[in-house]
Amino acid sequence: MILTYDYLETVFAAKGYKWYPDNINLIGIRSSIQAPNTFNDLFVVAFKVPIMPASFTNRIDVQQHFLNVFGYRDINGNTLKEDGKLGTNTMFALSKYKQEINIKKIMVFPITTDPGTYWLNHPLNTLGTAVLVPGQYLNVYQIGYHKQDTSHRALVQTGAKVTVYRDNDKESYAEPVNLKETGFFGINTHRAKSTGETITIDKFSAGCQVFARASDLAEVLELCGFWKVVNNNLYTYTLLDEKNDLK
């Protein structure tokens, strides 16, 4: 299986899911490999490189920020300085960007879509630990703060309900079970540690979709921010199961 924009669009069509050709698609992929307490799942962002808004024309610093958000770097592969100066590096990044307008792209990051072993063995809910059920959740997320912590920006479950399995066997791995529940459970998409990369999930997820690297989440939130006005700050999330949904 090779992940591409077109392949994922085909998967969505087969599942009857909504695909956003002129917007951002946020996709989780739950690994078929059972590896408890590890970040062995994927978060995929799929989009077409957008046209830079006309309002950016006379603001070089704003253009530089736009280029940074969409991954266009300087001659040496470094992030552009957002200093408002149209130098060689900015011109290099602009040239690369202009060649790729409307090009289909995906970005892939390591996450977990499963709870850590701590919460699987010590459920917060008497029914069991929440494990998000694969499916598409329309307009489920808004950009906000995880647990209202203003130092922890995240995609927050405020727009729609989700369905979870209630895993209550207190084993160290998440699994589909017969008991399901639908509602607002604070199943957010957030980071683990505030800096660097986290190796084991532990207490960082009790059912949320959690990024191993804080910088990856920051990158995704910047991308989401570009479409915030268009989306009215509402984002759809689709969780695919590698074993059942992908070939």
PDB file of C-alpha atoms in Angstrom:
ATOM      1  CA  MET A   1       0.000   0.000   0.000  1.00  0.00           C
ATOM      2  CA  ILE A   2       1.353   3.373  -1.058  1.00  0.00           C
ATOM      3  CA  LEU A   3      -0.455   6.367   0.383  1.00  0.00           C
ATOM      4  CA  THR A   4      -1.266   9.067  -2.152  1.00  0.00           C
ATOM      5  CA  TYR A   5      -3.901  11.768  -2.446  1.00  0.00           C
ATOM      6  CA  ASP A   6      -5.643   9.930  -5.301  1.00  0.00           C
ATOM      7  CA  TYR A   7      -5.568   6.578  -3.520  1.00  0.00           C
ATOM      8  CA  LEU A   8      -7.135   8.006  -0.367  1.00  0.00           C
ATOM      9  CA  GLU A   9      -9.781   9.798  -2.426  1.00  0.00           C
ATOM     10  CA  THR A  10     -10.647   6.448  -4.017  1.00  0.00           C
ATOM     11  CA  VAL A  11     -10.895   4.798  -0.584  1.00  0.00           C
ATOM     12  CA  PHE A  12     -13.239   7.543   0.594  1.00  0.00           C
ATOM     13  CA  ALA A  13     -15.437   7.101  -2.467  1.00  0.00           C
ATOM     14  CA  ALA A  14     -15.677   3.343  -1.859  1.00  0.00           C
ATOM     15  CA  LYS A  15     -16.659   3.955   1.764  1.00  0.00           C
ATOM     16  CA  GLY A  16     -19.192   6.642   0.868  1.00  0.00           C
ATOM     17  CA  TYR A  17     -17.235   9.252   2.819  1.00  0.00           C
ATOM     18  CA  LYS A  18     -17.078  12.917   1.970  1.00  0.00           C
ATOM     19  CA  TRP A  19     -13.865  14.101   0.291  1.00  0.00           C
ATOM     20  CA  TYR A  20     -12.915  17.784   0.242  1.00  0.00           C
ATOM     21  CA  PRO A  21     -11.208  18.560  -3.111  1.00  0.00           C
ATOM     22  CA  ASP A  22     -10.869  22.278  -2.346  1.00  0.00           C
ATOM     23  CA  ASN A  23     -10.267  22.028   1.349  1.00  0.00           C
ATOM     24  CA  ILE A  24      -8.218  20.092   3.889  1.00  0.00           C
ATOM     25  CA  ASN A  25      -8.779  16.393   4.599  1.00  0.00           C
ATOM     26  CA  LEU A  26      -7.764  15.103   8.049  1.00  0.00           C
ATOM     27  CA  ILE A  27      -7.314  11.334   8.179  1.00  0.00           C
ATOM     28  CA  GLY A  28      -6.210   8.909  10.861  1.00  0.00           C
ATOM     29  CA  ILE A  29      -5.006   5.425   9.936  1.00  0.00           C
ATOM     30  CA  ARG A  30      -5.040   2.789  12.660  1.00  0.00           C
ATOM     31  CA  SER A  31      -2.236   0.298  12.104  1.00  0.00           C
ATOM     32  CA  SER A  32      -3.005  -3.381  11.609  1.00  0.00           C
ATOM     33  CA  ILE A  33       0.018  -4.173  13.794  1.00  0.00           C
ATOM     34  CA  GLN A  34      -0.822  -4.564  17.472  1.00  0.00           C
ATOM     35  CA  ALA A  35       1.904  -2.624  19.302  1.00  0.00           C
ATOM     36  CA  PRO A  36       0.552  -1.426  22.660  1.00  0.00           C
ATOM     37  CA  ASN A  37       1.662   1.910  24.068  1.00  0.00           C
ATOM     38  CA  THR A  38       3.456   3.018  20.891  1.00  0.00           C
ATOM     39  CA  PHE A  39       2.787   5.730  18.338  1.00  0.00           C
ATOM     40  CA  ASN A  40       2.435   3.310  15.436  1.00  0.00           C
ATOM     41  CA  ASP A  41      -0.567   4.882  13.704  1.00  0.00           C
ATOM     42  CA  LEU A  42      -0.633   7.671  11.116  1.00  0.00           C
ATOM     43  CA  PHE A  43      -2.209  11.090  10.725  1.00  0.00           C
ATOM     44  CA  VAL A  44      -2.520  12.172   7.098  1.00  0.00           C
ATOM     45  CA  VAL A  45      -3.308  15.650   5.823  1.00  0.00           C
ATOM     46  CA  ALA A  46      -4.419  15.736   2.174  1.00  0.00           C
ATOM     47  CA  PHE A  47      -4.973  18.937   0.204  1.00  0.00           C
ATOM     48  CA  LYS A  48      -4.334  20.757  -3.043  1.00  0.00           C
ATOM     49  CA  VAL A  49      -1.789  23.561  -2.786  1.00  0.00           C
ATOM     50  CA  PRO A  50      -4.037  26.641  -2.622  1.00  0.00           C
ATOM     51  CA  ILE A  51      -3.732  29.917  -4.470  1.00  0.00           C
ATOM     52  CA  MET A  52      -2.244  32.585  -2.245  1.00  0.00           C
ATOM     53  CA  PRO A  53      -4.949  35.143  -1.363  1.00  0.00           C
ATOM     54  CA  ALA A  54      -4.763  38.419  -3.263  1.00  0.00           C
ATOM     55  CA  SER A  55      -4.708  40.271   0.063  1.00  0.00           C
ATOM     56  CA  PHE A  56      -1.187  38.900   0.631  1.00  0.00           C
ATOM     57  CA  THR A  57       0.219  40.679  -2.434  1.00  0.00           C
ATOM     58  CA  ASN A  58       1.772  43.652  -0.653  1.00  0.00           C
ATOM     59  CA  ARG A  59       2.779  41.839   2.546  1.00  0.00           C
ATOM     60  CA  ILE A  60       6.044  39.942   2.118  1.00  0.00           C
ATOM     61  CA  ASP A  61       6.020  38.821   5.757  1.00  0.00           C
ATOM     62  CA  VAL A  62       2.533  37.343   5.287  1.00  0.00           C
ATOM     63  CA  GLN A  63       3.678  35.614   2.104  1.00  0.00           C
ATOM     64  CA  GLN A  64       6.656  34.191   3.979  1.00  0.00           C
ATOM     65  CA  HIS A  65       4.361  32.826   6.679  1.00  0.00           C
ATOM     66  CA  PHE A  66       2.093  31.269   4.030  1.00  0.00           C
ATOM     67  CA  LEU A  67       5.105  29.620   2.378  1.00  0.00           C
ATOM     68  CA  ASN A  68       6.321  28.273   5.724  1.00  0.00           C
ATOM     69  CA  VAL A  69       2.885  26.845   6.532  1.00  0.00           C
ATOM     70  CA  PHE A  70       2.777  24.915   3.265  1.00  0.00           C
ATOM     71  CA  GLY A  71       6.321  23.643   3.590  1.00  0.00           C
ATOM     72  CA  TYR A  72       8.187  25.833   1.123  1.00  0.00           C
ATOM     73  CA  ARG A  73      11.715  26.378   2.366  1.00  0.00           C
ATOM     74  CA  ASP A  74      14.770  28.438   1.464  1.00  0.00           C
ATOM     75  CA  ILE A  75      17.649  27.356  -0.766  1.00  0.00           C
ATOM     76  CA  ASN A  76      19.194  25.345   2.084  1.00  0.00           C
ATOM     77  CA  GLY A  77      15.939  23.687   3.108  1.00  0.00           C
ATOM     78  CA  ASN A  78      15.402  25.907   6.147  1.00  0.00           C
ATOM     79  CA  THR A  79      12.278  27.708   7.307  1.00  0.00           C
ATOM     80  CA  LEU A  80      12.006  31.192   5.835  1.00  0.00           C
ATOM     81  CA  LYS A  81      12.633  34.175   8.063  1.00  0.00           C
ATOM     82  CA  GLU A  82       9.373  36.098   8.236  1.00  0.00           C
ATOM     83  CA  ASP A  83      11.152  39.438   8.060  1.00  0.00           C
ATOM     84  CA  GLY A  84       9.219  41.077   5.229  1.00  0.00           C
ATOM     85  CA  LYS A  85      12.261  41.189   2.948  1.00  0.00           C
ATOM     86  CA  LEU A  86      12.035  39.842  -0.588  1.00  0.00           C
ATOM     87  CA  GLY A  87      15.481  38.260  -0.679  1.00  0.00           C
ATOM     88  CA  THR A  88      16.940  35.345  -2.604  1.00  0.00           C
ATOM     89  CA  ASN A  89      15.554  32.737  -0.222  1.00  0.00           C
ATOM     90  CA  THR A  90      12.003  34.045  -0.329  1.00  0.00           C
ATOM     91  CA  MET A  91      12.125  34.329  -4.118  1.00  0.00           C
ATOM     92  CA  PHE A  92      13.382  30.725  -4.295  1.00  0.00           C
ATOM     93  CA  ALA A  93      10.472  29.502  -2.143  1.00  0.00           C
ATOM     94  CA  LEU A  94       7.955  31.584  -4.104  1.00  0.00           C
ATOM     95  CA  SER A  95       9.197  30.144  -7.380  1.00  0.00           C
ATOM     96  CA  LYS A  96       8.842  26.592  -6.077  1.00  0.00           C
ATOM     97  CA  TYR A  97       5.373  27.338  -4.744  1.00  0.00           C
ATOM     98  CA  LYS A  98       4.148  28.843  -8.035  1.00  0.00           C
ATOM     99  CA  GLN A  99       5.146  25.648  -9.835  1.00  0.00           C
ATOM    100  CA  GLU A 100       2.977  23.606  -7.487  1.00  0.00           C
ATOM    101  CA  ILE A 101      -0.282  25.586  -7.220  1.00  0.00           C
ATOM    102  CA  ASN A 102      -3.188  23.083  -7.275  1.00  0.00           C
ATOM    103  CA  ILE A 103      -0.788  20.144  -6.971  1.00  0.00           C
ATOM    104  CA  LYS A 104      -2.229  17.328  -4.822  1.00  0.00           C
ATOM    105  CA  LYS A 105      -0.224  16.744  -1.648  1.00  0.00           C
ATOM    106  CA  ILE A 106      -0.282  14.641   1.476  1.00  0.00           C
ATOM    107  CA  MET A 107       1.671  15.016   4.703  1.00  0.00           C
ATOM    108  CA  VAL A 108       2.056  12.060   7.078  1.00  0.00           C
ATOM    109  CA  PHE A 109       2.811  12.096  10.816  1.00  0.00           C
ATOM    110  CA  PRO A 110       3.167   9.439  13.565  1.00  0.00           C
ATOM    111  CA  ILE A 111       0.326   9.406  16.080  1.00  0.00           C
ATOM    112  CA  THR A 112      -1.685   7.018  18.197  1.00  0.00           C
ATOM    113  CA  THR A 113      -5.387   6.395  17.638  1.00  0.00           C
ATOM    114  CA  ASP A 114      -5.443   4.064  20.653  1.00  0.00           C
ATOM    115  CA  PRO A 115      -5.273   4.785  24.379  1.00  0.00           C
ATOM    116  CA  GLY A 116      -2.091   4.184  26.350  1.00  0.00           C
ATOM    117  CA  THR A 117      -1.741   1.057  28.441  1.00  0.00           C
ATOM    118  CA  TYR A 118      -2.162   3.004  31.678  1.00  0.00           C
ATOM    119  CA  TRP A 119      -5.728   4.065  30.868  1.00  0.00           C
ATOM    120  CA  LEU A 120      -6.580   0.691  29.317  1.00  0.00           C
ATOM    121  CA  ASN A 121      -5.761  -0.853  32.682  1.00  0.00           C
ATOM    122  CA  HIS A 122      -7.229   2.018  34.733  1.00  0.00           C
ATOM    123  CA  PRO A 123     -10.361   3.159  32.863  1.00  0.00           C
ATOM    124  CA  LEU A 124     -11.645   6.652  33.605  1.00  0.00           C
ATOM    125  CA  ASN A 125     -15.158   5.529  32.725  1.00  0.00           C
ATOM    126  CA  THR A 126     -16.890   2.656  34.507  1.00  0.00           C
ATOM    127  CA  LEU A 127     -17.973   1.300  31.103  1.00  0.00           C
ATOM    128  CA  GLY A 128     -14.381   1.091  29.930  1.00  0.00           C
ATOM    129  CA  THR A 129     -11.707   3.084  28.135  1.00  0.00           C
ATOM    130  CA  ALA A 130     -12.731   4.949  24.983  1.00  0.00           C
ATOM    131  CA  VAL A 131     -11.334   3.682  21.664  1.00  0.00           C
ATOM    132  CA  LEU A 132     -12.519   5.718  18.693  1.00  0.00           C
ATOM    133  CA  VAL A 133     -14.509   3.631  16.201  1.00  0.00           C
ATOM    134  CA  PRO A 134     -13.274   3.924  12.602  1.00  0.00           C
ATOM    135  CA  GLY A 135     -15.556   6.121  10.522  1.00  0.00           C
ATOM    136  CA  GLN A 136     -16.067   9.660   9.315  1.00  0.00           C
ATOM    137  CA  TYR A 137     -17.025  12.381  11.775  1.00  0.00           C
ATOM    138  CA  LEU A 138     -18.288  15.448   9.931  1.00  0.00           C
ATOM    139  CA  ASN A 139     -17.426  18.871  11.359  1.00  0.00           C
ATOM    140  CA  VAL A 140     -16.299  17.256  14.608  1.00  0.00           C
ATOM    141  CA  TYR A 141     -13.288  19.430  15.421  1.00  0.00           C
ATOM    142  CA  GLN A 142     -12.533  23.070  16.073  1.00  0.00           C
ATOM    143  CA  ILE A 143      -9.159  24.650  16.685  1.00  0.00           C
ATOM    144  CA  GLY A 144      -9.016  25.281  20.413  1.00  0.00           C
ATOM    145  CA  TYR A 145      -7.256  24.148  23.574  1.00  0.00           C
ATOM    146  CA  HIS A 146      -6.944  20.655  25.000  1.00  0.00           C
ATOM    147  CA  LYS A 147      -8.663  20.567  28.393  1.00  0.00           C
ATOM    148  CA  GLN A 148      -8.920  24.397  28.156  1.00  0.00           C
ATOM    149  CA  ASP A 149      -5.157  24.657  28.678  1.00  0.00           C
ATOM    150  CA  THR A 150      -4.124  27.752  26.723  1.00  0.00           C
ATOM    151  CA  SER A 151      -0.597  26.382  26.371  1.00  0.00           C
ATOM    152  CA  HIS A 152      -1.896  23.304  24.562  1.00  0.00           C
ATOM    153  CA  ARG A 153      -3.480  24.123  21.186  1.00  0.00           C
ATOM    154  CA  ALA A 154      -5.373  21.226  19.687  1.00  0.00           C
ATOM    155  CA  LEU A 155      -8.264  20.094  17.533  1.00  0.00           C
ATOM    156  CA  VAL A 156     -11.093  19.871  20.037  1.00  0.00           C
ATOM    157  CA  GLN A 157     -14.239  17.746  19.803  1.00  0.00           C
ATOM    158  CA  THR A 158     -16.860  20.462  19.998  1.00  0.00           C
ATOM    159  CA  GLY A 159     -18.710  20.263  16.664  1.00  0.00           C
ATOM    160  CA  ALA A 160     -20.209  16.775  16.648  1.00  0.00           C
ATOM    161  CA  LYS A 161     -20.554  13.495  18.494  1.00  0.00           C
ATOM    162  CA  VAL A 162     -18.219  10.523  18.010  1.00  0.00           C
ATOM    163  CA  THR A 163     -18.667   6.803  18.584  1.00  0.00           C
ATOM    164  CA  VAL A 164     -16.257   4.853  20.769  1.00  0.00           C
ATOM    165  CA  TYR A 165     -15.750   1.277  21.828  1.00  0.00           C
ATOM    166  CA  ARG A 166     -15.733   0.851  25.611  1.00  0.00           C
ATOM    167  CA  ASP A 167     -12.815  -1.490  26.207  1.00  0.00           C
ATOM    168  CA  ASN A 168     -13.155  -2.746  29.766  1.00  0.00           C
ATOM    169  CA  ASP A 169     -11.158  -5.974  29.865  1.00  0.00           C
ATOM    170  CA  LYS A 170      -8.155  -4.176  31.411  1.00  0.00           C
ATOM    171  CA  GLU A 171      -5.717  -5.750  28.989  1.00  0.00           C
ATOM    172  CA  SER A 172      -2.824  -3.716  27.678  1.00  0.00           C
ATOM    173  CA  TYR A 173      -4.036  -3.381  24.103  1.00  0.00           C
ATOM    174  CA  ALA A 174      -7.040  -1.654  22.540  1.00  0.00           C
ATOM    175  CA  GLU A 175      -9.513  -3.728  20.569  1.00  0.00           C
ATOM    176  CA  PRO A 176     -12.993  -3.525  19.040  1.00  0.00           C
ATOM    177  CA  VAL A 177     -15.667  -4.681  21.496  1.00  0.00           C
ATOM    178  CA  ASN A 178     -19.422  -5.048  21.345  1.00  0.00           C
ATOM    179  CA  LEU A 179     -20.125  -2.156  23.701  1.00  0.00           C
ATOM    180  CA  LYS A 180     -20.247   1.178  21.874  1.00  0.00           C
ATOM    181  CA  GLU A 181     -21.235   4.639  23.026  1.00  0.00           C
ATOM    182  CA  THR A 182     -21.890   7.840  21.077  1.00  0.00           C
ATOM    183  CA  GLY A 183     -21.515  11.326  22.491  1.00  0.00           C
ATOM    184  CA  PHE A 184     -19.214  14.183  23.422  1.00  0.00           C
ATOM    185  CA  PHE A 185     -16.278  12.587  25.232  1.00  0.00           C
ATOM    186  CA  GLY A 186     -13.492  15.078  24.633  1.00  0.00           C
ATOM    187  CA  ILE A 187     -11.893  12.861  21.995  1.00  0.00           C
ATOM    188  CA  ASN A 188      -9.480  15.559  20.854  1.00  0.00           C
ATOM    189  CA  THR A 189      -6.457  15.544  18.578  1.00  0.00           C
ATOM    190  CA  HIS A 190      -3.529  16.871  20.584  1.00  0.00           C
ATOM    191  CA  ARG A 191       0.165  16.315  21.309  1.00  0.00           C
ATOM    192  CA  ALA A 192       1.960  14.247  23.922  1.00  0.00           C
ATOM    193  CA  LYS A 193       4.908  16.100  25.493  1.00  0.00           C
ATOM    194  CA  SER A 194       5.049  19.861  24.950  1.00  0.00           C
ATOM    195  CA  THR A 195       8.428  19.620  23.208  1.00  0.00           C
ATOM    196  CA  GLY A 196      10.336  17.004  21.267  1.00  0.00           C
ATOM    197  CA  GLU A 197       9.169  13.480  20.548  1.00  0.00           C
ATOM    198  CA  THR A 198       7.365  11.148  22.932  1.00  0.00           C
ATOM    199  CA  ILE A 199       8.212   7.457  22.640  1.00  0.00           C
ATOM    200  CA  THR A 200       5.519   5.756  24.745  1.00  0.00           C
ATOM    201  CA  ILE A 201       1.875   6.774  25.072  1.00  0.00           C
ATOM    202  CA  ASP A 202       1.398   6.002  28.789  1.00  0.00           C
ATOM    203  CA  LYS A 203      -1.054   8.591  30.203  1.00  0.00           C
ATOM    204  CA  PHE A 204      -1.020  10.885  27.167  1.00  0.00           C
ATOM    205  CA  SER A 205      -4.093   9.261  25.613  1.00  0.00           C
ATOM    206  CA  ALA A 206      -7.267   7.998  27.230  1.00  0.00           C
ATOM    207  CA  GLY A 207      -8.931   7.793  23.810  1.00  0.00           C
ATOM    208  CA  CYS A 208      -7.701  10.935  22.024  1.00  0.00           C
ATOM    209  CA  GLN A 209      -5.758  10.998  18.770  1.00  0.00           C
ATOM    210  CA  VAL A 210      -2.289  12.022  19.952  1.00  0.00           C
ATOM    211  CA  PHE A 211       0.782  13.215  18.053  1.00  0.00           C
ATOM    212  CA  ALA A 212       4.169  11.827  19.036  1.00  0.00           C
ATOM    213  CA  ARG A 213       5.902  15.101  18.095  1.00  0.00           C
ATOM    214  CA  ALA A 214       4.698  18.478  19.299  1.00  0.00           C
ATOM    215  CA  SER A 215       6.132  20.164  16.200  1.00  0.00           C
ATOM    216  CA  ASP A 216       4.017  17.939  13.935  1.00  0.00           C
ATOM    217  CA  LEU A 217       0.800  18.989  15.632  1.00  0.00           C
ATOM    218  CA  ALA A 218       1.849  22.640  15.382  1.00  0.00           C
ATOM    219  CA  GLU A 219       2.403  22.159  11.640  1.00  0.00           C
ATOM    220  CA  VAL A 220      -1.033  20.590  11.189  1.00  0.00           C
ATOM    221  CA  LEU A 221      -2.736  23.355  13.169  1.00  0.00           C
ATOM    222  CA  GLU A 222      -1.053  25.978  10.968  1.00  0.00           C
ATOM    223  CA  LEU A 223      -2.393  24.200   7.887  1.00  0.00           C
ATOM    224  CA  CYS A 224      -5.863  23.965   9.402  1.00  0.00           C
ATOM    225  CA  GLY A 225      -5.697  27.647  10.261  1.00  0.00           C
ATOM    226  CA  PHE A 226      -5.462  28.576   6.584  1.00  0.00           C
ATOM    227  CA  TRP A 227      -8.960  27.141   6.005  1.00  0.00           C
ATOM    228  CA  LYS A 228     -10.422  28.340   9.311  1.00  0.00           C
ATOM    229  CA  VAL A 229     -12.540  31.139   7.830  1.00  0.00           C
ATOM    230  CA  VAL A 230     -13.774  28.962   4.951  1.00  0.00           C
ATOM    231  CA  ASN A 231     -14.682  26.130   7.352  1.00  0.00           C
ATOM    232  CA  ASN A 232     -16.126  28.346  10.061  1.00  0.00           C
ATOM    233  CA  ASN A 233     -13.521  26.581  12.240  1.00  0.00           C
ATOM    234  CA  LEU A 234     -15.121  23.167  11.739  1.00  0.00           C
ATOM    235  CA  TYR A 235     -13.047  20.204  10.558  1.00  0.00           C
ATOM    236  CA  THR A 236     -14.056  16.704   9.560  1.00  0.00           C
ATOM    237  CA  TYR A 237     -11.979  13.777  10.809  1.00  0.00           C
ATOM    238  CA  THR A 238     -11.961  10.346   9.210  1.00  0.00           C
ATOM    239  CA  LEU A 239     -10.432   7.351  10.961  1.00  0.00           C
ATOM    240  CA  LEU A 240      -9.542   4.446   8.679  1.00  0.00           C
ATOM    241  CA  ASP A 241      -8.648   0.953   9.804  1.00  0.00           C
ATOM    242  CA  GLU A 242      -5.611  -0.285   7.854  1.00  0.00           C
ATOM    243  CA  LYS A 243      -6.704  -3.922   7.991  1.00  0.00           C
ATOM    244  CA  ASN A 244     -10.279  -3.395   6.819  1.00  0.00           C
ATOM    245  CA  ASP A 245     -10.222  -0.180   4.813  1.00  0.00           C
ATOM    246  CA  LEU A 246      -6.902  -0.156   2.977  1.00  0.00           C
ATOM    247  CA  LYS A 247      -5.365  -2.634   0.557  1.00  0.00           C
TER     248      LYS A 247
END
